[in-house]
Amino acid sequence: MTALLKHWLRHGPASQQLISFNHHDILTGEAFTAQVAAIFEALSQHKAKRWLLACDSSDLFAVGLCAGLLAGKQLILPANTQSGTLSELTHEFDAVLADSPLCEAKDYVALHKDLKHPGPWPTSQTFGELILYTSGSSGQPKAITKTLDQLDAEVTVLEQTFANHLPQCSVIATVSHQHIYGLLFKVLWPLAASRPFLSDLVEYPETLTYYANLFPNLCLISSPAQLSRLPDALEHQPQLRAPSLIFSSGGPLSLEAANAIAHCYGKPPIEVFGSTETGGIAYRRQQNNQQSWRAFATHEIKQDPDDGALWLKSPYLESSDWLRCDDKIQLIAPGEFVLQGRLDRIVKIEEKRLSLVQMEALLESHPLVDQAALVVLEQPRVQLGAAIRLSAEGNTLLEQEGKLAVNNALKQHLLSQFERVTLPRRWRYPAELPLNTQGKRIHKELLELFTHD
């Protein structure tokens, strides 16, 4: 099986292929073709090359995505449509393809349900490309270009690896299609493999239960942050109807959460490890605390002998050369490894270099701490801020003895590896760390925790 996505995009869906659904509507291949043809015509007649693509509904997003790729356009996918995000990207696109104008100063082609065009599925000699944005270690967005060849390679490998687990499956997701994980797992892979997807985002456990009861075979695309909270919503009770398969990506899932999901749904999720830049690298199902990751069959990996960095060769990459990643691994067998944290996020505090990843890991080893996030604060001078989600024991100490006692206990713990001048000067203890739907920390909101003393 090769070129699964490219073959589908060249020929289009069968007229009776069920593309998407929600609780009151379905979209067939025939209607989808008419919508794609209408947008393709509008884009082909427009001189703009770079188009911002954003839409809440996954079916309309897929219409814009297919039409843009077939029209040879460059599609810019913002992480969200917040005004600050769009203003940062305003010089990166010439026009907007969305369900609302978003930017008044830019030309706009509307995505809406009533699009119709009598023509057949559009043909194309040159496909367009996608540009996604990921936050670098500094928190600034970094542009990542994805060609159709790269996306096709990943979709094809996903089908080869997991198709046997997905008989006649429908796909629903709690994550956005504007990010690489949701884009691949919720939209592109289901389209190419003729699996219908839910056009809406699943935001509540009740919605998940509704669809699990409705469909005998269901594939859930979710994230560690959401899956960690789900067992509480299900009251930690085994469910009569469960998804056939659950995927998790965006960060490592705790063993506790994996076991809790297995208790409710019968088996733990399949976790996929990767990034916007690399695509999927490896996958696992957790059985123990040091569960190893298995690289996809098409990939080559090796461990840097000096610092343990992961080196990767993958058909998802633009180059056939080895790529050094910022993840530290321990290679335990060919294609099999254990993650040992990140190697980047090196900062200078008081002219001394330190690893934020290392300090966060040390904080999280303390019984008072559940999760820790460090940020570099620039005012009134360069210093560290620590945002800590406390454990039950930590919250008890905070209530009984106050913030200073918790601060001092954690500082004393950090002195085992770090010099006093490098320790965080400002501490915050929110009930939850700010995370997006992909389970990634929101850098801007972390900084806002330190706006007021």
mmCIF file of N, CA and C in Angstrom, residues 52-104:
data_model
loop_
_atom_site.group_PDB
_atom_site.id
_atom_site.type_symbol
_atom_site.label_atom_id
_atom_site.label_comp_id
_atom_site.label_asym_id
_atom_site.label_seq_id
_atom_site.Cartn_x
_atom_site.Cartn_y
_atom_site.Cartn_z
ATOM 1 N N LEU A 52 -4.625 31.847 4.614
ATOM 2 C CA LEU A 52 -4.871 31.406 5.984
ATOM 3 C C LEU A 52 -6.108 30.519 5.968
ATOM 4 N N LEU A 53 -6.004 29.304 6.480
ATOM 5 C CA LEU A 53 -7.131 28.365 6.529
ATOM 6 C C LEU A 53 -7.515 28.109 7.977
ATOM 7 N N ALA A 54 -8.753 28.433 8.320
ATOM 8 C CA ALA A 54 -9.238 28.209 9.689
ATOM 9 C C ALA A 54 -10.739 28.010 9.655
ATOM 10 N N CYS A 55 -11.209 26.997 10.381
ATOM 11 C CA CYS A 55 -12.641 26.721 10.421
ATOM 12 C C CYS A 55 -12.918 25.810 11.607
ATOM 13 N N ASP A 56 -13.968 26.109 12.368
ATOM 14 C CA ASP A 56 -14.300 25.280 13.528
ATOM 15 C C ASP A 56 -14.782 23.894 13.112
ATOM 16 N N SER A 57 -15.588 23.834 12.085
ATOM 17 C CA SER A 57 -16.180 22.567 11.653
ATOM 18 C C SER A 57 -15.188 21.781 10.801
ATOM 19 N N SER A 58 -14.928 20.542 11.171
ATOM 20 C CA SER A 58 -13.897 19.758 10.479
ATOM 21 C C SER A 58 -14.277 19.417 9.044
ATOM 22 N N ASP A 59 -15.578 19.297 8.732
ATOM 23 C CA ASP A 59 -15.954 18.976 7.357
ATOM 24 C C ASP A 59 -15.685 20.155 6.425
ATOM 25 N N LEU A 60 -16.035 21.380 6.857
ATOM 26 C CA LEU A 60 -15.741 22.557 6.040
ATOM 27 C C LEU A 60 -14.239 22.817 5.968
ATOM 28 N N PHE A 61 -13.532 22.557 7.066
ATOM 29 C CA PHE A 61 -12.070 22.664 7.049
ATOM 30 C C PHE A 61 -11.501 21.719 5.990
ATOM 31 N N ALA A 62 -12.017 20.492 5.922
ATOM 32 C CA ALA A 62 -11.537 19.516 4.939
ATOM 33 C C ALA A 62 -11.832 19.981 3.514
ATOM 34 N N VAL A 63 -12.974 20.639 3.311
ATOM 35 C CA VAL A 63 -13.291 21.202 1.995
ATOM 36 C C VAL A 63 -12.224 22.213 1.586
ATOM 37 N N GLY A 64 -11.927 23.171 2.486
ATOM 38 C CA GLY A 64 -10.912 24.182 2.192
ATOM 39 C C GLY A 64 -9.538 23.577 1.994
ATOM 40 N N LEU A 65 -9.217 22.577 2.798
ATOM 41 C CA LEU A 65 -7.902 21.921 2.720
ATOM 42 C C LEU A 65 -7.718 21.237 1.369
ATOM 43 N N CYS A 66 -8.698 20.429 0.960
ATOM 44 C CA CYS A 66 -8.590 19.708 -0.315
ATOM 45 C C CYS A 66 -8.568 20.677 -1.497
ATOM 46 N N ALA A 67 -9.459 21.680 -1.463
ATOM 47 C CA ALA A 67 -9.515 22.639 -2.561
ATOM 48 C C ALA A 67 -8.208 23.426 -2.668
ATOM 49 N N GLY A 68 -7.660 23.844 -1.527
ATOM 50 C CA GLY A 68 -6.414 24.600 -1.527
ATOM 51 C C GLY A 68 -5.244 23.787 -2.043
ATOM 52 N N LEU A 69 -5.146 22.524 -1.614
ATOM 53 C CA LEU A 69 -4.055 21.660 -2.088
ATOM 54 C C LEU A 69 -4.180 21.413 -3.583
ATOM 55 N N LEU A 70 -5.408 21.153 -4.062
ATOM 56 C CA LEU A 70 -5.619 20.894 -5.484
ATOM 57 C C LEU A 70 -5.353 22.139 -6.330
ATOM 58 N N ALA A 71 -5.609 23.328 -5.755
ATOM 59 C CA ALA A 71 -5.386 24.581 -6.481
ATOM 60 C C ALA A 71 -3.933 25.044 -6.414
ATOM 61 N N GLY A 72 -3.089 24.279 -5.738
ATOM 62 C CA GLY A 72 -1.664 24.605 -5.675
ATOM 63 C C GLY A 72 -1.332 25.746 -4.733
ATOM 64 N N LYS A 73 -2.201 26.014 -3.764
ATOM 65 C CA LYS A 73 -1.994 27.129 -2.849
ATOM 66 C C LYS A 73 -1.160 26.718 -1.640
ATOM 67 N N GLN A 74 -0.587 27.714 -1.005
ATOM 68 C CA GLN A 74 0.096 27.504 0.270
ATOM 69 C C GLN A 74 -0.918 27.816 1.371
ATOM 70 N N LEU A 75 -1.213 26.833 2.215
ATOM 71 C CA LEU A 75 -2.237 26.981 3.249
ATOM 72 C C LEU A 75 -1.571 27.159 4.603
ATOM 73 N N ILE A 76 -1.855 28.268 5.256
ATOM 74 C CA ILE A 76 -1.279 28.560 6.571
ATOM 75 C C ILE A 76 -2.306 28.189 7.626
ATOM 76 N N LEU A 77 -1.945 27.275 8.533
ATOM 77 C CA LEU A 77 -2.843 26.814 9.587
ATOM 78 C C LEU A 77 -2.427 27.442 10.915
ATOM 79 N N PRO A 78 -3.167 28.452 11.392
ATOM 80 C CA PRO A 78 -2.842 29.015 12.700
ATOM 81 C C PRO A 78 -3.253 28.056 13.805
ATOM 82 N N ALA A 79 -2.553 28.116 14.933
ATOM 83 C CA ALA A 79 -2.898 27.247 16.064
ATOM 84 C C ALA A 79 -4.291 27.569 16.591
ATOM 85 N N ASN A 80 -4.690 28.836 16.499
ATOM 86 C CA ASN A 80 -6.032 29.266 16.896
ATOM 87 C C ASN A 80 -6.325 30.575 16.155
ATOM 88 N N THR A 81 -7.522 31.114 16.352
ATOM 89 C CA THR A 81 -7.898 32.349 15.655
ATOM 90 C C THR A 81 -8.004 33.529 16.616
ATOM 91 N N GLN A 82 -7.261 33.463 17.726
ATOM 92 C CA GLN A 82 -7.203 34.603 18.630
ATOM 93 C C GLN A 82 -6.557 35.786 17.908
ATOM 94 N N SER A 83 -7.005 36.993 18.241
ATOM 95 C CA SER A 83 -6.511 38.183 17.540
ATOM 96 C C SER A 83 -4.991 38.316 17.647
ATOM 97 N N GLY A 84 -4.424 37.978 18.809
ATOM 98 C CA GLY A 84 -2.974 38.060 18.978
ATOM 99 C C GLY A 84 -2.236 37.094 18.063
ATOM 100 N N THR A 85 -2.774 35.875 17.935
ATOM 101 C CA THR A 85 -2.160 34.879 17.061
ATOM 102 C C THR A 85 -2.178 35.350 15.616
ATOM 103 N N LEU A 86 -3.331 35.857 15.173
ATOM 104 C CA LEU A 86 -3.462 36.288 13.781
ATOM 105 C C LEU A 86 -2.589 37.505 13.487
ATOM 106 N N SER A 87 -2.475 38.416 14.464
ATOM 107 C CA SER A 87 -1.645 39.602 14.235
ATOM 108 C C SER A 87 -0.170 39.223 14.088
ATOM 109 N N GLU A 88 0.273 38.164 14.802
ATOM 110 C CA GLU A 88 1.654 37.688 14.665
ATOM 111 C C GLU A 88 1.913 37.121 13.276
ATOM 112 N N LEU A 89 0.848 36.581 12.643
ATOM 113 C CA LEU A 89 1.009 35.904 11.348
ATOM 114 C C LEU A 89 0.584 36.759 10.169
ATOM 115 N N THR A 90 0.145 37.989 10.412
ATOM 116 C CA THR A 90 -0.507 38.777 9.357
ATOM 117 C C THR A 90 0.347 38.958 8.108
ATOM 118 N N HIS A 91 1.675 38.971 8.243
ATOM 119 C CA HIS A 91 2.551 39.140 7.081
ATOM 120 C C HIS A 91 2.848 37.813 6.379
ATOM 121 N N GLU A 92 2.317 36.710 6.927
ATOM 122 C CA GLU A 92 2.600 35.389 6.362
ATOM 123 C C GLU A 92 1.539 34.936 5.362
ATOM 124 N N PHE A 93 0.404 35.658 5.252
ATOM 125 C CA PHE A 93 -0.646 35.240 4.324
ATOM 126 C C PHE A 93 -1.241 36.443 3.599
ATOM 127 N N ASP A 94 -1.806 36.165 2.408
ATOM 128 C CA ASP A 94 -2.350 37.220 1.555
ATOM 129 C C ASP A 94 -3.877 37.280 1.605
ATOM 130 N N ALA A 95 -4.515 36.162 1.919
ATOM 131 C CA ALA A 95 -5.974 36.099 1.897
ATOM 132 C C ALA A 95 -6.441 35.046 2.897
ATOM 133 N N VAL A 96 -7.754 35.041 3.141
ATOM 134 C CA VAL A 96 -8.330 34.187 4.190
ATOM 135 C C VAL A 96 -9.352 33.227 3.592
ATOM 136 N N LEU A 97 -9.234 31.948 3.945
ATOM 137 C CA LEU A 97 -10.192 30.911 3.587
ATOM 138 C C LEU A 97 -10.744 30.365 4.900
ATOM 139 N N ALA A 98 -11.957 30.755 5.259
ATOM 140 C CA ALA A 98 -12.459 30.449 6.602
ATOM 141 C C ALA A 98 -13.983 30.562 6.625
ATOM 142 N N ASP A 99 -14.574 30.259 7.782
ATOM 143 C CA ASP A 99 -16.024 30.388 7.934
ATOM 144 C C ASP A 99 -16.428 31.772 8.440
ATOM 145 N N SER A 100 -15.452 32.662 8.670
ATOM 146 C CA SER A 100 -15.716 34.065 8.992
ATOM 147 C C SER A 100 -14.517 34.883 8.509
ATOM 148 N N PRO A 101 -14.661 36.185 8.269
ATOM 149 C CA PRO A 101 -13.591 36.969 7.624
ATOM 150 C C PRO A 101 -12.268 37.004 8.384
ATOM 151 N N LEU A 102 -12.279 37.060 9.704
ATOM 152 C CA LEU A 102 -11.086 37.020 10.565
ATOM 153 C C LEU A 102 -10.182 38.245 10.428
ATOM 154 N N CYS A 103 -9.800 38.609 9.201
ATOM 155 C CA CYS A 103 -8.911 39.769 9.006
ATOM 156 C C CYS A 103 -9.539 40.702 7.970
ATOM 157 N N GLU A 104 -10.019 41.842 8.414
ATOM 158 C CA GLU A 104 -10.757 42.754 7.538
ATOM 159 C C GLU A 104 -9.915 43.264 6.382
#
